[in-house]
PDB file of C-alpha atoms in Angstrom:
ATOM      1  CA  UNK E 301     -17.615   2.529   2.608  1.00 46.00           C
ATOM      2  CA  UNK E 302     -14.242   4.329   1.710  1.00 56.00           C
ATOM      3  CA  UNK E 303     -12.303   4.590   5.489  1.00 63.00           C
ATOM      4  CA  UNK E 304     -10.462   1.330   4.890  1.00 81.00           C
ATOM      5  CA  UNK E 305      -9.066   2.868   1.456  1.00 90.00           C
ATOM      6  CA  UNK E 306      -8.510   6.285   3.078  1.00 88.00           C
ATOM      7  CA  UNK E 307      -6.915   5.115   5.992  1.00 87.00           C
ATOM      8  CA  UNK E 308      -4.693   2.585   3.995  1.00 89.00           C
ATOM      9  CA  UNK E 309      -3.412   5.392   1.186  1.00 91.00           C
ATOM     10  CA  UNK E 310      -3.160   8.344   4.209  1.00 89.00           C
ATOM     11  CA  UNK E 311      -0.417   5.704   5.682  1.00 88.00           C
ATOM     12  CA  UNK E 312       1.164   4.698   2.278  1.00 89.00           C
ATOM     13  CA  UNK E 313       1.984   8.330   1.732  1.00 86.00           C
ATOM     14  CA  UNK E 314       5.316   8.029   3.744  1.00 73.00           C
ATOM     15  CA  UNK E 315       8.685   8.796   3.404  1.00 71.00           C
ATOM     16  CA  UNK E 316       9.685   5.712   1.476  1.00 75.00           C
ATOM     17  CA  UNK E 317      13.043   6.040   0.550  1.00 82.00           C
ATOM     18  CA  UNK E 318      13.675   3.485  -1.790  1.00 88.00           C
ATOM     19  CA  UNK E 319      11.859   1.274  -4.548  1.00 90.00           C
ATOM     20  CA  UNK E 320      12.239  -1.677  -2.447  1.00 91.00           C
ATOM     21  CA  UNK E 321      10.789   0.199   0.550  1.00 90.00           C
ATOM     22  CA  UNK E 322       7.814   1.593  -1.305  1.00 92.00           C
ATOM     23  CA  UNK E 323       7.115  -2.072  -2.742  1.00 92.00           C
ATOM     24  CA  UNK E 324       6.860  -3.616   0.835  1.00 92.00           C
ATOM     25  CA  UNK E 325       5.226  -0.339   2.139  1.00 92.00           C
ATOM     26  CA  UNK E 326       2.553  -0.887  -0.705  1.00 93.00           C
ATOM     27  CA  UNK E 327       2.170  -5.152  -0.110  1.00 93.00           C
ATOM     28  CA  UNK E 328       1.708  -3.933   3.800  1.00 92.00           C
ATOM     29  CA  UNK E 329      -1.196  -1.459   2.591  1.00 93.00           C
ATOM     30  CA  UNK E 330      -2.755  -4.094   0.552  1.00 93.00           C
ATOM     31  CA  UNK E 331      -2.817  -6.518   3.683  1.00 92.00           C
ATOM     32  CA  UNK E 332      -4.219  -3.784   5.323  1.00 92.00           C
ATOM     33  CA  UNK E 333      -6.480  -2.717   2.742  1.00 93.00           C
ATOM     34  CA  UNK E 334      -7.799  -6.669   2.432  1.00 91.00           C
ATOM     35  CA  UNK E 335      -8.199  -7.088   6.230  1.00 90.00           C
ATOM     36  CA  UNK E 336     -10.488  -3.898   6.401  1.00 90.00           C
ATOM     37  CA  UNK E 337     -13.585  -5.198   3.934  1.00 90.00           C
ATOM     38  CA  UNK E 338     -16.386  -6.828   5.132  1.00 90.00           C
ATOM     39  CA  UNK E 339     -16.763 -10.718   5.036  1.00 88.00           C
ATOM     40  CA  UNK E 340     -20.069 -10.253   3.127  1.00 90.00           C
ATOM     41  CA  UNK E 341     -19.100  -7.878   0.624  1.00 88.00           C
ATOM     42  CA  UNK E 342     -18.119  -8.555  -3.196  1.00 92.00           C
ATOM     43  CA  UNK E 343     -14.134  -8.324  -3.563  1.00 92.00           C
ATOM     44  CA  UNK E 344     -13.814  -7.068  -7.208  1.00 94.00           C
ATOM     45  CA  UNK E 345     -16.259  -3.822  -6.531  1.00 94.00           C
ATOM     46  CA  UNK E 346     -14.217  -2.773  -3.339  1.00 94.00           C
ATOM     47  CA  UNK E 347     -10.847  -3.530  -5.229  1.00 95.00           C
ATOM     48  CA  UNK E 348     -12.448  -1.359  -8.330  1.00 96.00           C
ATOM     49  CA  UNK E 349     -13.408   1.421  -6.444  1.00 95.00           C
ATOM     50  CA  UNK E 350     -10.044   1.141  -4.080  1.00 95.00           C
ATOM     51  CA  UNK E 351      -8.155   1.541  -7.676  1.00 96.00           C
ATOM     52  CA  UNK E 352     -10.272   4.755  -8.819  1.00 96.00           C
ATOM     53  CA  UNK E 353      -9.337   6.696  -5.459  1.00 94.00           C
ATOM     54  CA  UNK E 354      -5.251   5.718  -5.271  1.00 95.00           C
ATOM     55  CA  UNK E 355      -5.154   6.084  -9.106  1.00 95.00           C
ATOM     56  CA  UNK E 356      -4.245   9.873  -8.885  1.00 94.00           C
ATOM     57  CA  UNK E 357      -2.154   9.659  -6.137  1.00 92.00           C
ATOM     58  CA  UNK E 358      -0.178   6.651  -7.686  1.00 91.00           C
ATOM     59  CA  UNK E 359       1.505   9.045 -10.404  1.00 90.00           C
ATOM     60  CA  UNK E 360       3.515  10.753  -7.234  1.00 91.00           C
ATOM     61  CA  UNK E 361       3.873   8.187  -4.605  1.00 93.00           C
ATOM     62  CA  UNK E 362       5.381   4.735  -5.375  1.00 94.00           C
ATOM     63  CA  UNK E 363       4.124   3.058  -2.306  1.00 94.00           C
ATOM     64  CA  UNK E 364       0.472   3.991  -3.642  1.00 95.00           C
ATOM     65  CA  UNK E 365       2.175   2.330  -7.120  1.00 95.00           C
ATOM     66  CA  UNK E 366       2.893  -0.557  -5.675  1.00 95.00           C
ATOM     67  CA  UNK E 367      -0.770  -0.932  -4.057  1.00 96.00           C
ATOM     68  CA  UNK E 368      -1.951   0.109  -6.945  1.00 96.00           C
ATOM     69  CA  UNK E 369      -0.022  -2.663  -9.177  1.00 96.00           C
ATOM     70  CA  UNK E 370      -1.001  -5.804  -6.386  1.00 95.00           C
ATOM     71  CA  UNK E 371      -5.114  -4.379  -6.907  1.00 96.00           C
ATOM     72  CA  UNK E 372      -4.630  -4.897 -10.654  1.00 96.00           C
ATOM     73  CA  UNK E 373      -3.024  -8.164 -10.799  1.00 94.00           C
ATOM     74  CA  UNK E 374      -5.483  -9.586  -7.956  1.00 93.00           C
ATOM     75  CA  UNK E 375      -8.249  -8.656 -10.713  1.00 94.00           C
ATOM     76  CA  UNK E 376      -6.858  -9.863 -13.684  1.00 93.00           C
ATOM     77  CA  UNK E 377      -5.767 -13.032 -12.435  1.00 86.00           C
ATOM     78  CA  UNK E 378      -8.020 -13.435  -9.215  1.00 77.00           C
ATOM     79  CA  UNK E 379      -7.135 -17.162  -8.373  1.00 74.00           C
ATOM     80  CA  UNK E 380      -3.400 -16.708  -8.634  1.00 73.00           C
ATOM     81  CA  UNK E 381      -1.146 -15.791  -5.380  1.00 78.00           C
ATOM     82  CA  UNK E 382       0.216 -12.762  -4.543  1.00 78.00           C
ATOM     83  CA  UNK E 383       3.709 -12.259  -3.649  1.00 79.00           C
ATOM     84  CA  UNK E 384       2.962 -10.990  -0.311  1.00 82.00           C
ATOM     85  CA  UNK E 385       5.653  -9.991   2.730  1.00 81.00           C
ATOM     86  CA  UNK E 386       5.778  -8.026   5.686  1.00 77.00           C
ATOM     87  CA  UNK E 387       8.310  -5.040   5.881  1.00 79.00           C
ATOM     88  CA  UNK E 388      11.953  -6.361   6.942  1.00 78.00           C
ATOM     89  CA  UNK E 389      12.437  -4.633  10.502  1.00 78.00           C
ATOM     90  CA  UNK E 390      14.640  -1.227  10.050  1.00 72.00           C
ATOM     91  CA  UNK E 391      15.833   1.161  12.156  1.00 69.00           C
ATOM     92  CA  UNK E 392      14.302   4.266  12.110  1.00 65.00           C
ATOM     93  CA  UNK E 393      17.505   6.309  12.244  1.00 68.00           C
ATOM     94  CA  UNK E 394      16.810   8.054  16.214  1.00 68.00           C
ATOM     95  CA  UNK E 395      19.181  10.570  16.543  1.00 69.00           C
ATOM     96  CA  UNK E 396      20.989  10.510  13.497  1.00 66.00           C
ATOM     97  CA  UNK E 397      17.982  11.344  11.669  1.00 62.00           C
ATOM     98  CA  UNK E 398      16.827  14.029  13.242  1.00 59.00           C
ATOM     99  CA  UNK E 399      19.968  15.326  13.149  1.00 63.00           C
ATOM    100  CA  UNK E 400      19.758  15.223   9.223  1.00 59.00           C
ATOM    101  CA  UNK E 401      16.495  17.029   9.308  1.00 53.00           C
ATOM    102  CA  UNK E 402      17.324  19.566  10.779  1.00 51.00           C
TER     103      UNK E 402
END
């Protein structure tokens, strides 16, 4: 089953508009990502095939990057911790950004 992976990269693919956002946008997909597979099912398949559909989008988004980077490091070194956070809280920007958009 691929919705947890689709769902998780369609909401990665966000304005990130820095490195440090996309990094914490990508950790939050992985949580995500982790909290949508089955209790029964085999970790390293799921993680495999989660790789081989964010690999081509990786090259253009760096949130998918950084998703991409925590499902390689989780399989080369599966016992280890991840450096895991939630986003810091932000503003969104409310009027002032829509003003700029326009």
């Amino acid at each position: 089953m691929t919705y947890g992976i689709d769902l998780t990269l369609h909401q990665l693919q966000a304005r990130a508009d820095s490195a440090e956002r996309a990094k914490e946008y990508g950790q939050l997909g992985y949580m995500q990502w982790l909290g949508s597979l089955p209790a029964d099912g085999c970790y390293r398949t799921a993680a495999i095939r989660a790789y081989a559909t964010a690999k081509p989008i990786m090259r253009t988004d760096p949130a998918v990057a950084a998703f991409c980077h925590l499902l390689i490091k989780s399989l080369e070194n599966p016992l280890a911790p991840l450096d895991l956070a939630l986003p810091k809280p932000r503003r969104r920007g409310g009027a002032k950004e829509r003003r700029m958009s326009l």
